Coordinates of C-alpha atoms in Angstrom, one line a residue:
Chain A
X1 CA 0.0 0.0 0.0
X2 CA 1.1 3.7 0.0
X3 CA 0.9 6.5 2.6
X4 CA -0.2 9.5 1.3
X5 CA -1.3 12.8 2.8
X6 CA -2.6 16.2 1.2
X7 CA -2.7 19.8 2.3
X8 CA -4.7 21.7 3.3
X9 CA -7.4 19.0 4.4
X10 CA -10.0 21.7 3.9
X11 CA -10.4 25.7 2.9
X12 CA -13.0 27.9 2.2
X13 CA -11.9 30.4 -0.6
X14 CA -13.6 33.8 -2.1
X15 CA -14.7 33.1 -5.8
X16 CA -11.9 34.4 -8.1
X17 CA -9.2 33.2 -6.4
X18 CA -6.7 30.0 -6.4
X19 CA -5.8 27.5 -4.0
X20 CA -3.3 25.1 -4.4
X21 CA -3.1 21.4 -2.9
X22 CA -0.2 19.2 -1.9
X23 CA 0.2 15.9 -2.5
X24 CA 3.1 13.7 -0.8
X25 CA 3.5 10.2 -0.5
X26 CA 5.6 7.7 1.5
X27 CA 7.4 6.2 -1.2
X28 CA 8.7 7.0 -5.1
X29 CA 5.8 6.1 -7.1
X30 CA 5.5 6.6 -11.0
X31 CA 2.2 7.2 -11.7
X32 CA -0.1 10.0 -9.5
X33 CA -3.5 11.4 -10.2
X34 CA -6.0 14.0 -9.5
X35 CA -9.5 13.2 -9.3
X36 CA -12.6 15.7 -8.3
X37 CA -15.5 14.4 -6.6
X38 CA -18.5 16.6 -6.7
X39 CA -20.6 16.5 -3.9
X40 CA -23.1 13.5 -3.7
X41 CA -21.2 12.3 -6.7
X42 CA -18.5 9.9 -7.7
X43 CA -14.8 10.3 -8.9
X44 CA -14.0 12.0 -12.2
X45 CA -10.1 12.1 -13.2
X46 CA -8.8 15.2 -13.6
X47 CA -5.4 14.5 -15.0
X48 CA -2.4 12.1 -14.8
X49 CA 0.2 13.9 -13.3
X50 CA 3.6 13.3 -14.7
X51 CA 7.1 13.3 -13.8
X52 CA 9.2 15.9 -15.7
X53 CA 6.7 16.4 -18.1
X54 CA 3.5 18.0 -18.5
X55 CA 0.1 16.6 -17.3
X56 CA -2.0 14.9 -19.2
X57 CA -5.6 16.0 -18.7
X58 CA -8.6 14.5 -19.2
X59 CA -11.8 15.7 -21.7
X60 CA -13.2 18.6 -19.6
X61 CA -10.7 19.6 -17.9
X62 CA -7.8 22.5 -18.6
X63 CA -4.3 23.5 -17.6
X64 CA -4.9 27.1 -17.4
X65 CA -8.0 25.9 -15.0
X66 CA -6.1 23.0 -12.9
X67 CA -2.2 23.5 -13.3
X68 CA -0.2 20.5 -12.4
X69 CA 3.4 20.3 -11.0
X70 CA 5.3 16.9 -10.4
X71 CA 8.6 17.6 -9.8
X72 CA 9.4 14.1 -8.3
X73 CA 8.1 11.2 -7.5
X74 CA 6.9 11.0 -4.4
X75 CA 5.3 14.9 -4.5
X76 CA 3.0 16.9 -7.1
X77 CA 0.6 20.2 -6.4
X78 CA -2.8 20.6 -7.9
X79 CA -3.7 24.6 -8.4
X80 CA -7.7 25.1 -8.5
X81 CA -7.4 28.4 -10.6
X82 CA -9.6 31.3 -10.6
X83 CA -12.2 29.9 -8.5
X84 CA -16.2 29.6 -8.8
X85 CA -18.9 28.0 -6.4
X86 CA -19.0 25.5 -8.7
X87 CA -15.5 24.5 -7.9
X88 CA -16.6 23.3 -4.6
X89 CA -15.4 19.9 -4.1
X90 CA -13.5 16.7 -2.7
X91 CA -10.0 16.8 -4.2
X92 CA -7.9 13.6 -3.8
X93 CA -5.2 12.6 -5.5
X94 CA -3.9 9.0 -5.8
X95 CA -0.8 7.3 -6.6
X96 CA -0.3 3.6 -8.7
X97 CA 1.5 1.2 -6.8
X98 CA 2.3 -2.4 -8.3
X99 CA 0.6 -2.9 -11.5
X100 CA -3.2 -1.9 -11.6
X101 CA -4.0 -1.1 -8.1
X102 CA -4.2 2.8 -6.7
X103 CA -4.2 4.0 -3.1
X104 CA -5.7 7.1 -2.2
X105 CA -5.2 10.6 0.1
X106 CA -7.5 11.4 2.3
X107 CA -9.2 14.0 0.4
X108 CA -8.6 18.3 1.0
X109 CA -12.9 19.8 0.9
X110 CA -12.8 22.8 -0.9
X111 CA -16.2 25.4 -0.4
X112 CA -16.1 28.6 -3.1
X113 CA -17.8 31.4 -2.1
Chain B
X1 CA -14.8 2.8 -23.9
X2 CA -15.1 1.3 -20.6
X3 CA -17.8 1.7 -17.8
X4 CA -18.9 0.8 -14.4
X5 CA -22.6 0.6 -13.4
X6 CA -23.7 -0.4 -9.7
X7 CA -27.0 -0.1 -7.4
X8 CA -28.3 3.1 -6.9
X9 CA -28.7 3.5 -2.6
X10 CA -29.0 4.3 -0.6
X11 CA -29.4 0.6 1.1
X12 CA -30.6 0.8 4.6
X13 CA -30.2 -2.3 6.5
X14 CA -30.4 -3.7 10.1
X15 CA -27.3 -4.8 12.0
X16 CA -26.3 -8.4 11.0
X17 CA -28.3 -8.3 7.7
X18 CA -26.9 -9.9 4.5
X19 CA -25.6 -7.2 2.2
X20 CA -25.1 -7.3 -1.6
X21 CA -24.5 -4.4 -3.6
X22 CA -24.4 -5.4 -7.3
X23 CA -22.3 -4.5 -9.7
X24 CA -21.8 -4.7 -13.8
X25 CA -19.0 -3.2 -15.4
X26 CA -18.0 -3.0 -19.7
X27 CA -14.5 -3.2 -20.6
X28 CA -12.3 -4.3 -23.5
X29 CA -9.5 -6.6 -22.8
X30 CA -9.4 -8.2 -19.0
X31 CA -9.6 -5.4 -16.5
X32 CA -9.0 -5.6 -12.8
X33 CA -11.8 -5.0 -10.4
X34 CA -12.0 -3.3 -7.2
X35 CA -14.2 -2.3 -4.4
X36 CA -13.4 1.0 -2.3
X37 CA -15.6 2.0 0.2
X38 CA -15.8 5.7 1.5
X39 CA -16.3 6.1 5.3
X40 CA -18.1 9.7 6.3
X41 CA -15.4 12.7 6.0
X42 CA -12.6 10.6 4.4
X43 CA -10.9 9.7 1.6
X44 CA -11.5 6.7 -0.2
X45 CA -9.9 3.2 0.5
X46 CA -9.9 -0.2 -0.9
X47 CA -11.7 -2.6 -0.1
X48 CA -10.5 -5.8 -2.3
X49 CA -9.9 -6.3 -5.6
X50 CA -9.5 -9.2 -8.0
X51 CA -7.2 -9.3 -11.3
X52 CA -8.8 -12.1 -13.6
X53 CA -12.2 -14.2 -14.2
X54 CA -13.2 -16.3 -11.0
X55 CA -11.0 -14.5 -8.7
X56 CA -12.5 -14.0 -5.2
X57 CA -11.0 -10.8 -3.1
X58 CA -11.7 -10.4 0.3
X59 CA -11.4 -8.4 3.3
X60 CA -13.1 -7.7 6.5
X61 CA -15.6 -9.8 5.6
X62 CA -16.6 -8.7 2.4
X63 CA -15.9 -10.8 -0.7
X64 CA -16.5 -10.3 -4.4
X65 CA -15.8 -12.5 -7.6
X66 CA -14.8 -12.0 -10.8
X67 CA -17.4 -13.2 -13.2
X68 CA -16.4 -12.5 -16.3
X69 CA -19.2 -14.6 -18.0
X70 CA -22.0 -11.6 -16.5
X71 CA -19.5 -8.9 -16.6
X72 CA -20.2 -8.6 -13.1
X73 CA -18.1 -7.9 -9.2
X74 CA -21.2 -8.4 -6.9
X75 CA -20.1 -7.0 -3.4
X76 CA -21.4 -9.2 -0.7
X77 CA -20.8 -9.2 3.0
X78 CA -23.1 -12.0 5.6
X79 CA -23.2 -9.4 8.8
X80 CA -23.5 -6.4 8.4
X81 CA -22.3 -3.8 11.7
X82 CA -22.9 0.0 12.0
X83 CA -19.4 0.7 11.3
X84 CA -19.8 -1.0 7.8
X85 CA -22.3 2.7 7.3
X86 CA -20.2 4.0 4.0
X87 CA -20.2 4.7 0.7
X88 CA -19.0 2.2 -1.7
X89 CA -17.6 2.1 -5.5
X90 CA -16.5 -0.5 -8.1
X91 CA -14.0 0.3 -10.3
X92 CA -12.0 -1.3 -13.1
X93 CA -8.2 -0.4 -14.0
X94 CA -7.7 -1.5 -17.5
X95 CA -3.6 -1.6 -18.7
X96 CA -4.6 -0.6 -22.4
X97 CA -5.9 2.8 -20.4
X98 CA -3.4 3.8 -19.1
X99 CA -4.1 2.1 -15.9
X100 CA -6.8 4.7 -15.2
X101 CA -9.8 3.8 -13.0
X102 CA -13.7 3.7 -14.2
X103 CA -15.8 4.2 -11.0
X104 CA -19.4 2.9 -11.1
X105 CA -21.7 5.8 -9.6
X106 CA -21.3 4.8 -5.7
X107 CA -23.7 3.1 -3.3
X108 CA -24.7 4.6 0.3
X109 CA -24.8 1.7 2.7
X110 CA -26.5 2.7 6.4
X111 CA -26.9 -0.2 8.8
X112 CA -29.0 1.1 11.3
X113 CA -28.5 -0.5 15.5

Protein backbone atom coordinates (compact mmCIF):
# COMPACT_ATOMS: atom_id res chain seq x y z
CA UNK A 1 0.00 0.00 0.00
CA UNK A 2 1.05 3.66 0.00
CA UNK A 3 0.93 6.50 2.64
CA UNK A 4 -0.22 9.54 1.33
CA UNK A 5 -1.27 12.84 2.79
CA UNK A 6 -2.63 16.15 1.18
CA UNK A 7 -2.67 19.81 2.35
CA UNK A 8 -4.66 21.73 3.34
CA UNK A 9 -7.44 19.03 4.39
CA UNK A 10 -10.02 21.69 3.87
CA UNK A 11 -10.42 25.68 2.89
CA UNK A 12 -13.02 27.87 2.22
CA UNK A 13 -11.92 30.44 -0.57
CA UNK A 14 -13.64 33.79 -2.07
CA UNK A 15 -14.70 33.07 -5.76
CA UNK A 16 -11.88 34.36 -8.07
CA UNK A 17 -9.18 33.24 -6.35
CA UNK A 18 -6.73 30.00 -6.37
CA UNK A 19 -5.76 27.49 -4.00
CA UNK A 20 -3.31 25.10 -4.39
CA UNK A 21 -3.09 21.43 -2.93
CA UNK A 22 -0.16 19.16 -1.91
CA UNK A 23 0.19 15.90 -2.54
CA UNK A 24 3.12 13.66 -0.83
CA UNK A 25 3.53 10.22 -0.46
CA UNK A 26 5.55 7.72 1.54
CA UNK A 27 7.36 6.18 -1.22
CA UNK A 28 8.66 6.96 -5.10
CA UNK A 29 5.83 6.06 -7.12
CA UNK A 30 5.48 6.61 -11.00
CA UNK A 31 2.17 7.17 -11.65
CA UNK A 32 -0.09 10.00 -9.53
CA UNK A 33 -3.49 11.44 -10.23
CA UNK A 34 -6.01 13.99 -9.48
CA UNK A 35 -9.48 13.20 -9.32
CA UNK A 36 -12.61 15.74 -8.35
CA UNK A 37 -15.50 14.43 -6.62
CA UNK A 38 -18.49 16.58 -6.66
CA UNK A 39 -20.62 16.55 -3.93
CA UNK A 40 -23.09 13.53 -3.74
CA UNK A 41 -21.24 12.30 -6.73
CA UNK A 42 -18.49 9.89 -7.68
CA UNK A 43 -14.80 10.33 -8.93
CA UNK A 44 -14.01 12.00 -12.23
CA UNK A 45 -10.10 12.06 -13.25
CA UNK A 46 -8.80 15.23 -13.62
CA UNK A 47 -5.38 14.50 -14.97
CA UNK A 48 -2.44 12.13 -14.78
CA UNK A 49 0.23 13.92 -13.26
CA UNK A 50 3.62 13.25 -14.68
CA UNK A 51 7.14 13.29 -13.78
CA UNK A 52 9.22 15.87 -15.69
CA UNK A 53 6.66 16.42 -18.12
CA UNK A 54 3.47 17.96 -18.47
CA UNK A 55 0.10 16.63 -17.34
CA UNK A 56 -1.98 14.86 -19.20
CA UNK A 57 -5.63 15.96 -18.72
CA UNK A 58 -8.63 14.53 -19.21
CA UNK A 59 -11.79 15.72 -21.67
CA UNK A 60 -13.19 18.58 -19.64
CA UNK A 61 -10.73 19.61 -17.88
CA UNK A 62 -7.75 22.46 -18.56
CA UNK A 63 -4.33 23.46 -17.64
CA UNK A 64 -4.94 27.08 -17.39
CA UNK A 65 -8.02 25.90 -14.97
CA UNK A 66 -6.06 23.05 -12.94
CA UNK A 67 -2.24 23.47 -13.31
CA UNK A 68 -0.15 20.51 -12.36
CA UNK A 69 3.41 20.33 -11.02
CA UNK A 70 5.32 16.92 -10.43
CA UNK A 71 8.58 17.63 -9.84
CA UNK A 72 9.42 14.10 -8.27
CA UNK A 73 8.06 11.20 -7.51
CA UNK A 74 6.86 11.00 -4.36
CA UNK A 75 5.29 14.92 -4.54
CA UNK A 76 2.97 16.94 -7.10
CA UNK A 77 0.64 20.25 -6.44
CA UNK A 78 -2.78 20.65 -7.91
CA UNK A 79 -3.70 24.65 -8.44
CA UNK A 80 -7.73 25.11 -8.54
CA UNK A 81 -7.36 28.44 -10.60
CA UNK A 82 -9.63 31.31 -10.62
CA UNK A 83 -12.24 29.91 -8.50
CA UNK A 84 -16.16 29.64 -8.76
CA UNK A 85 -18.91 27.97 -6.41
CA UNK A 86 -19.02 25.47 -8.73
CA UNK A 87 -15.46 24.49 -7.91
CA UNK A 88 -16.56 23.33 -4.63
CA UNK A 89 -15.44 19.86 -4.12
CA UNK A 90 -13.53 16.74 -2.72
CA UNK A 91 -9.99 16.78 -4.16
CA UNK A 92 -7.94 13.55 -3.80
CA UNK A 93 -5.23 12.59 -5.53
CA UNK A 94 -3.91 9.01 -5.77
CA UNK A 95 -0.83 7.26 -6.58
CA UNK A 96 -0.31 3.57 -8.70
CA UNK A 97 1.48 1.25 -6.82
CA UNK A 98 2.33 -2.45 -8.32
CA UNK A 99 0.59 -2.87 -11.50
CA UNK A 100 -3.23 -1.93 -11.62
CA UNK A 101 -3.96 -1.08 -8.14
CA UNK A 102 -4.16 2.84 -6.70
CA UNK A 103 -4.17 4.04 -3.10
CA UNK A 104 -5.70 7.08 -2.23
CA UNK A 105 -5.22 10.55 0.09
CA UNK A 106 -7.50 11.38 2.31
CA UNK A 107 -9.18 14.05 0.39
CA UNK A 108 -8.62 18.26 0.97
CA UNK A 109 -12.85 19.76 0.89
CA UNK A 110 -12.84 22.80 -0.87
CA UNK A 111 -16.23 25.37 -0.44
CA UNK A 112 -16.15 28.58 -3.08
CA UNK A 113 -17.77 31.42 -2.09
CA UNK B 1 -14.79 2.80 -23.85
CA UNK B 2 -15.12 1.29 -20.61
CA UNK B 3 -17.79 1.72 -17.79
CA UNK B 4 -18.93 0.82 -14.40
CA UNK B 5 -22.55 0.56 -13.39
CA UNK B 6 -23.71 -0.41 -9.69
CA UNK B 7 -27.02 -0.07 -7.41
CA UNK B 8 -28.31 3.13 -6.91
CA UNK B 9 -28.68 3.53 -2.55
CA UNK B 10 -28.99 4.25 -0.63
CA UNK B 11 -29.38 0.56 1.09
CA UNK B 12 -30.60 0.82 4.59
CA UNK B 13 -30.23 -2.34 6.49
CA UNK B 14 -30.44 -3.68 10.11
CA UNK B 15 -27.33 -4.75 12.03
CA UNK B 16 -26.28 -8.36 10.98
CA UNK B 17 -28.26 -8.34 7.72
CA UNK B 18 -26.95 -9.93 4.50
CA UNK B 19 -25.55 -7.23 2.21
CA UNK B 20 -25.15 -7.30 -1.64
CA UNK B 21 -24.52 -4.42 -3.56
CA UNK B 22 -24.37 -5.44 -7.27
CA UNK B 23 -22.26 -4.47 -9.73
CA UNK B 24 -21.82 -4.66 -13.84
CA UNK B 25 -18.97 -3.23 -15.42
CA UNK B 26 -17.99 -3.03 -19.68
CA UNK B 27 -14.51 -3.17 -20.56
CA UNK B 28 -12.31 -4.32 -23.52
CA UNK B 29 -9.47 -6.65 -22.82
CA UNK B 30 -9.36 -8.21 -19.03
CA UNK B 31 -9.61 -5.42 -16.52
CA UNK B 32 -9.02 -5.61 -12.80
CA UNK B 33 -11.79 -4.99 -10.41
CA UNK B 34 -12.00 -3.31 -7.19
CA UNK B 35 -14.17 -2.31 -4.40
CA UNK B 36 -13.36 1.01 -2.33
CA UNK B 37 -15.57 1.97 0.20
CA UNK B 38 -15.76 5.69 1.46
CA UNK B 39 -16.31 6.08 5.26
CA UNK B 40 -18.14 9.68 6.34
CA UNK B 41 -15.39 12.67 6.05
CA UNK B 42 -12.58 10.63 4.44
CA UNK B 43 -10.92 9.67 1.62
CA UNK B 44 -11.47 6.66 -0.24
CA UNK B 45 -9.87 3.18 0.49
CA UNK B 46 -9.88 -0.21 -0.94
CA UNK B 47 -11.73 -2.55 -0.05
CA UNK B 48 -10.47 -5.82 -2.29
CA UNK B 49 -9.89 -6.30 -5.57
CA UNK B 50 -9.50 -9.21 -7.97
CA UNK B 51 -7.16 -9.29 -11.29
CA UNK B 52 -8.79 -12.14 -13.63
CA UNK B 53 -12.20 -14.25 -14.16
CA UNK B 54 -13.21 -16.26 -10.99
CA UNK B 55 -10.98 -14.46 -8.73
CA UNK B 56 -12.46 -14.00 -5.25
CA UNK B 57 -10.99 -10.84 -3.15
CA UNK B 58 -11.70 -10.44 0.34
CA UNK B 59 -11.40 -8.37 3.33
CA UNK B 60 -13.15 -7.65 6.55
CA UNK B 61 -15.58 -9.80 5.65
CA UNK B 62 -16.59 -8.66 2.45
CA UNK B 63 -15.95 -10.84 -0.71
CA UNK B 64 -16.46 -10.30 -4.38
CA UNK B 65 -15.81 -12.49 -7.63
CA UNK B 66 -14.77 -12.04 -10.75
CA UNK B 67 -17.36 -13.23 -13.18
CA UNK B 68 -16.45 -12.47 -16.26
CA UNK B 69 -19.23 -14.62 -17.99
CA UNK B 70 -21.99 -11.62 -16.49
CA UNK B 71 -19.49 -8.92 -16.62
CA UNK B 72 -20.21 -8.62 -13.05
CA UNK B 73 -18.13 -7.88 -9.24
CA UNK B 74 -21.17 -8.37 -6.94
CA UNK B 75 -20.13 -7.04 -3.36
CA UNK B 76 -21.42 -9.19 -0.70
CA UNK B 77 -20.85 -9.21 2.98
CA UNK B 78 -23.10 -12.04 5.63
CA UNK B 79 -23.20 -9.45 8.78
CA UNK B 80 -23.55 -6.39 8.39
CA UNK B 81 -22.30 -3.76 11.69
CA UNK B 82 -22.92 0.04 11.95
CA UNK B 83 -19.36 0.71 11.26
CA UNK B 84 -19.83 -1.02 7.80
CA UNK B 85 -22.34 2.71 7.33
CA UNK B 86 -20.24 4.02 3.97
CA UNK B 87 -20.23 4.72 0.69
CA UNK B 88 -18.99 2.19 -1.67
CA UNK B 89 -17.61 2.07 -5.47
CA UNK B 90 -16.50 -0.45 -8.06
CA UNK B 91 -14.03 0.26 -10.27
CA UNK B 92 -12.00 -1.27 -13.14
CA UNK B 93 -8.16 -0.37 -14.00
CA UNK B 94 -7.70 -1.46 -17.48
CA UNK B 95 -3.59 -1.55 -18.67
CA UNK B 96 -4.64 -0.55 -22.39
CA UNK B 97 -5.92 2.84 -20.43
CA UNK B 98 -3.38 3.84 -19.11
CA UNK B 99 -4.14 2.05 -15.94
CA UNK B 100 -6.80 4.68 -15.21
CA UNK B 101 -9.81 3.82 -13.05
CA UNK B 102 -13.70 3.72 -14.22
CA UNK B 103 -15.80 4.18 -10.98
CA UNK B 104 -19.37 2.90 -11.07
CA UNK B 105 -21.68 5.76 -9.59
CA UNK B 106 -21.31 4.76 -5.75
CA UNK B 107 -23.71 3.13 -3.26
CA UNK B 108 -24.67 4.56 0.26
CA UNK B 109 -24.82 1.65 2.71
CA UNK B 110 -26.52 2.71 6.36
CA UNK B 111 -26.87 -0.19 8.76
CA UNK B 112 -29.03 1.08 11.32
CA UNK B 113 -28.50 -0.51 15.48
Amino acid sequence: SAVISQKPSRDICQRGTSLTIQCQVDSQVTMMFWYRQQPGQSLTLIATANQGSEATYESGFVIDKFPISRPNLTFSTLTVSNMSPEDSSIYLCSVLKGTDTQYFGPGTRLTVL
Amino acid sequence: GNSVTQMEGPVTLSEEAFLTINCTYTATGYPSLFWYVQYPGEGLQLLLKATKADDKGSNKGFEATYRKETTSFHLEKGSVQVSDSAVYFCALSAKAAGNKLTFGGGTRVLVKP
